[in-house]
Coordinates of C-alpha atoms in Angstrom, one line a residue:
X839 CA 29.7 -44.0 -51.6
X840 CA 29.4 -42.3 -48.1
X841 CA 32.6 -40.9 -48.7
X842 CA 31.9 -39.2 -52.3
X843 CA 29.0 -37.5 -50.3
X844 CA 31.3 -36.2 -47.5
X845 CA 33.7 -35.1 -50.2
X846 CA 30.8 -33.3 -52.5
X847 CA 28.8 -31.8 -49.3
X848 CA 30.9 -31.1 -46.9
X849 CA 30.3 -28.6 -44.6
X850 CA 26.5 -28.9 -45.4
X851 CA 26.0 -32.2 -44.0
X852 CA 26.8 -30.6 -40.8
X853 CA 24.4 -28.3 -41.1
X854 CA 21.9 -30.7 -41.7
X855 CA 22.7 -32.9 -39.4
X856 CA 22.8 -30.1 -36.9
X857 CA 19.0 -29.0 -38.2
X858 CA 18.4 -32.8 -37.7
X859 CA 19.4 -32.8 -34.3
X860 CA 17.4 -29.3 -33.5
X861 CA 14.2 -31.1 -34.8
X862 CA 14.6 -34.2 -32.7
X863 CA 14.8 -32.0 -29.8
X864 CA 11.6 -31.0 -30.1
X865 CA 10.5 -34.5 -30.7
X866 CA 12.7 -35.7 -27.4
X867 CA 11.6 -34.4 -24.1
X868 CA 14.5 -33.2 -22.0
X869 CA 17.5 -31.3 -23.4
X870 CA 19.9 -34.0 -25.3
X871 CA 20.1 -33.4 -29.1
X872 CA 20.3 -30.0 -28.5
X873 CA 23.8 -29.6 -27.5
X874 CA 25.0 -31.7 -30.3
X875 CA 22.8 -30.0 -33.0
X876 CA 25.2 -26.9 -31.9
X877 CA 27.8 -28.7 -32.0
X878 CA 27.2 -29.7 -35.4
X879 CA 26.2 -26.3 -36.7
X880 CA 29.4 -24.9 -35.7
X881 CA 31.9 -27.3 -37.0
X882 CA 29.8 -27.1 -40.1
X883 CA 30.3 -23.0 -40.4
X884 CA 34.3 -23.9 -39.5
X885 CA 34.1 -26.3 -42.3
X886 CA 32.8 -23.8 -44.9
X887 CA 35.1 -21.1 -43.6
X888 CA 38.3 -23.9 -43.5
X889 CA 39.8 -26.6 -45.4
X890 CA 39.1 -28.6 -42.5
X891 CA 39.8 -32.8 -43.2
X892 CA 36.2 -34.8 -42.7
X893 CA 38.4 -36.7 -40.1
X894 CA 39.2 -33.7 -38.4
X895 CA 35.7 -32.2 -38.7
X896 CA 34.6 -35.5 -36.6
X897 CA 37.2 -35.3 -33.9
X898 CA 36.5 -31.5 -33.9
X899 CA 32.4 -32.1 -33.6
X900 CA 33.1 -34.9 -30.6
X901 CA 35.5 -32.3 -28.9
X902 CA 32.9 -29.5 -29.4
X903 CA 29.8 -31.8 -28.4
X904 CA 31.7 -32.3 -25.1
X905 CA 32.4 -28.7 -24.6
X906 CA 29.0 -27.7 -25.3
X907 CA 27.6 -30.5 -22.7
X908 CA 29.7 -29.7 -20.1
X909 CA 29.6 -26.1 -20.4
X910 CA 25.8 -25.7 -20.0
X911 CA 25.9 -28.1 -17.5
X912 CA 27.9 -25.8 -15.7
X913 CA 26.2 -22.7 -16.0
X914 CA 23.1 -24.5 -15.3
X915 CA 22.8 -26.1 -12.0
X916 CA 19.7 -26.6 -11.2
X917 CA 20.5 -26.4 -7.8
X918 CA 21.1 -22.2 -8.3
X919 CA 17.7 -21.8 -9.6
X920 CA 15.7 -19.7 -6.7
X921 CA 11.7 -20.8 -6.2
X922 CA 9.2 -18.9 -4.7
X923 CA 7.6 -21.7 -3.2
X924 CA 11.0 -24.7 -2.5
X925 CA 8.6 -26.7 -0.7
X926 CA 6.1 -27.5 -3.1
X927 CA 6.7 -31.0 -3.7
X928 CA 7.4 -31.6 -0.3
X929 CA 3.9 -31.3 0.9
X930 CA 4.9 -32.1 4.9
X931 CA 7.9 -29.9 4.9
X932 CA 5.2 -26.9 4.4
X933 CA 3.7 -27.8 8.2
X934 CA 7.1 -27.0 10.0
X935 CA 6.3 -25.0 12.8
X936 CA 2.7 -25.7 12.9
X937 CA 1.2 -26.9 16.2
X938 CA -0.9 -30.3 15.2
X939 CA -3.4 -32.5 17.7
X940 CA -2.4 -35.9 18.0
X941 CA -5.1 -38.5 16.6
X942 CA -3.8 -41.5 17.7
X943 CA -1.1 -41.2 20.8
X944 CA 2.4 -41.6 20.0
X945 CA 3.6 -44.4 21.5
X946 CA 6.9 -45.9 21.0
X947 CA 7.7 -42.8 18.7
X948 CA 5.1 -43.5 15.7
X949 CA 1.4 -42.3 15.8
X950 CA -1.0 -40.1 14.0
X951 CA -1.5 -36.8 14.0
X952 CA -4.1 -34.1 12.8
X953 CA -3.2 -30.9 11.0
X954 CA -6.4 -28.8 9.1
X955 CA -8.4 -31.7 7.4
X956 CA -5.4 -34.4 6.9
X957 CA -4.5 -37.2 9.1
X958 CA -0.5 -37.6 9.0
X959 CA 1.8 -40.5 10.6
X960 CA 3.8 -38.8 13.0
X961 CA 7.0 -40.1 14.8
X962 CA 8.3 -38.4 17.6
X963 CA 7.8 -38.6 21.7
X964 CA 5.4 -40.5 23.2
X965 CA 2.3 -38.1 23.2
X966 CA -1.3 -38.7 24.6
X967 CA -4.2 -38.4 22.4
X968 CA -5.5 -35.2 21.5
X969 CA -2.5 -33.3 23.4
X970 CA -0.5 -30.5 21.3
X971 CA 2.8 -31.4 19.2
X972 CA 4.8 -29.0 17.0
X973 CA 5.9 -30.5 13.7
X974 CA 9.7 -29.8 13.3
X975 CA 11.0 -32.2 10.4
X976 CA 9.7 -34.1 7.5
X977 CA 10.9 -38.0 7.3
X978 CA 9.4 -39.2 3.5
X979 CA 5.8 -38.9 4.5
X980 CA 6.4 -38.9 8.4
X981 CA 6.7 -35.8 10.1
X982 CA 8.5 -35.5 12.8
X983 CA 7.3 -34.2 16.0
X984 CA 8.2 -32.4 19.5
X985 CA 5.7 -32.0 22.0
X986 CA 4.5 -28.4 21.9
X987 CA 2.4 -29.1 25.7
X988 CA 5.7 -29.9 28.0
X989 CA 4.0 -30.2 31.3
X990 CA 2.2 -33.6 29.9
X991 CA 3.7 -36.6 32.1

C-alpha cells in the first residue's frame, strides 16, 4: 500500500513532504525542519528530473539533510555575528572600568559595593567602607574589584 503510493507519486511526495517540513518550521521555534524541508525539496526536483530508485531517493535525502545541516552550520557561527552592544546580557561586565564606593568593607575578599543606584557583591582586596575600588572583572553576578585609592592601609 505505502509502496503503490511511492511508486504512483514519486517525486511529489518529496515535495510535499518538504512543504510539510517548511510549515512545521514555522510552527517549531528554532531552525530544525527547515534544513530537511530543503533537503526534501531537492531530492524531490532530482526525482522528477531522474529515474532515481525510492531507495536511493532515501539514502540521497539523508545524505542531503546532512549536507544541508552541516553546511549552514558552518557558514553560521554564531560566534561571527558582530553586536553593537556584546555586553548586554552581561549586565556587570558593562561597569568595567568604573570607579564604585564600597557599601559594606571587603573583608576577606567578598563585600558590597555601590555603583549609580545598585548595590553589587563585590570580591576583591580588603577595602574599608566607603573607600574607592575600580571594577575590573565580572565573576556570575560578582564583580571583581581592585582598589582604585592605593594609599589606604
Amino acid at each position: 500500500m505505502i509502496m503503490d503510493a511511492i511508486a504512483k507519486f514519486g517525486p511529489w511526495l518529496w515535495f510535499a513532504g518538504g512543504v510539510a517540513l517548511l510549515a512545521m518550521e514555522t510552527l517549531v521555534p528554532g531552525v530544525h525542519f527547515m534544513w530537511f524541508g530543503v533537503a526534501a525539496l531537492i531530492v524531490g526536483a532530482l526525482a522528477l528530473l531522474l529515474p532515481i530508485a525510492w531507495q536511493w531517493q532515501l539514502i540521497l535525502f539523508a545524505i542531503v539533510a546532512v549536507a544541508t545541516v552541516f553546511s549552514v552550520r558552518r557558514y553560521a557561527d554564531p560566534g561571527m555575528v558582530k553586536s553593537d552592544s556584546p555586553d548586554l546580557n552581561v549586565r556587570g561586565a558593562q561597569y568595567i572600568g568604573r570607579v564604585a564606593v564600597v557599601e559594606e568593607a571587603i573583608v576577606n575578599g567578598r563585600g558590597r559595593i555601590r555603583i549609580d543606584d545598585t548595590v553589587w557583591g563585590a570580591e576583591g582586596e580588603d577595602a574599608a567602607k566607603g573607600s574607592k575600588v575600580e571594577v575590573t572583572g565580572v565573576n556570575g553576578t560578582v564583580l571583581v574589584v581592585e582598589r582604585a585609592d592605593k594609599d589606604w592601609v
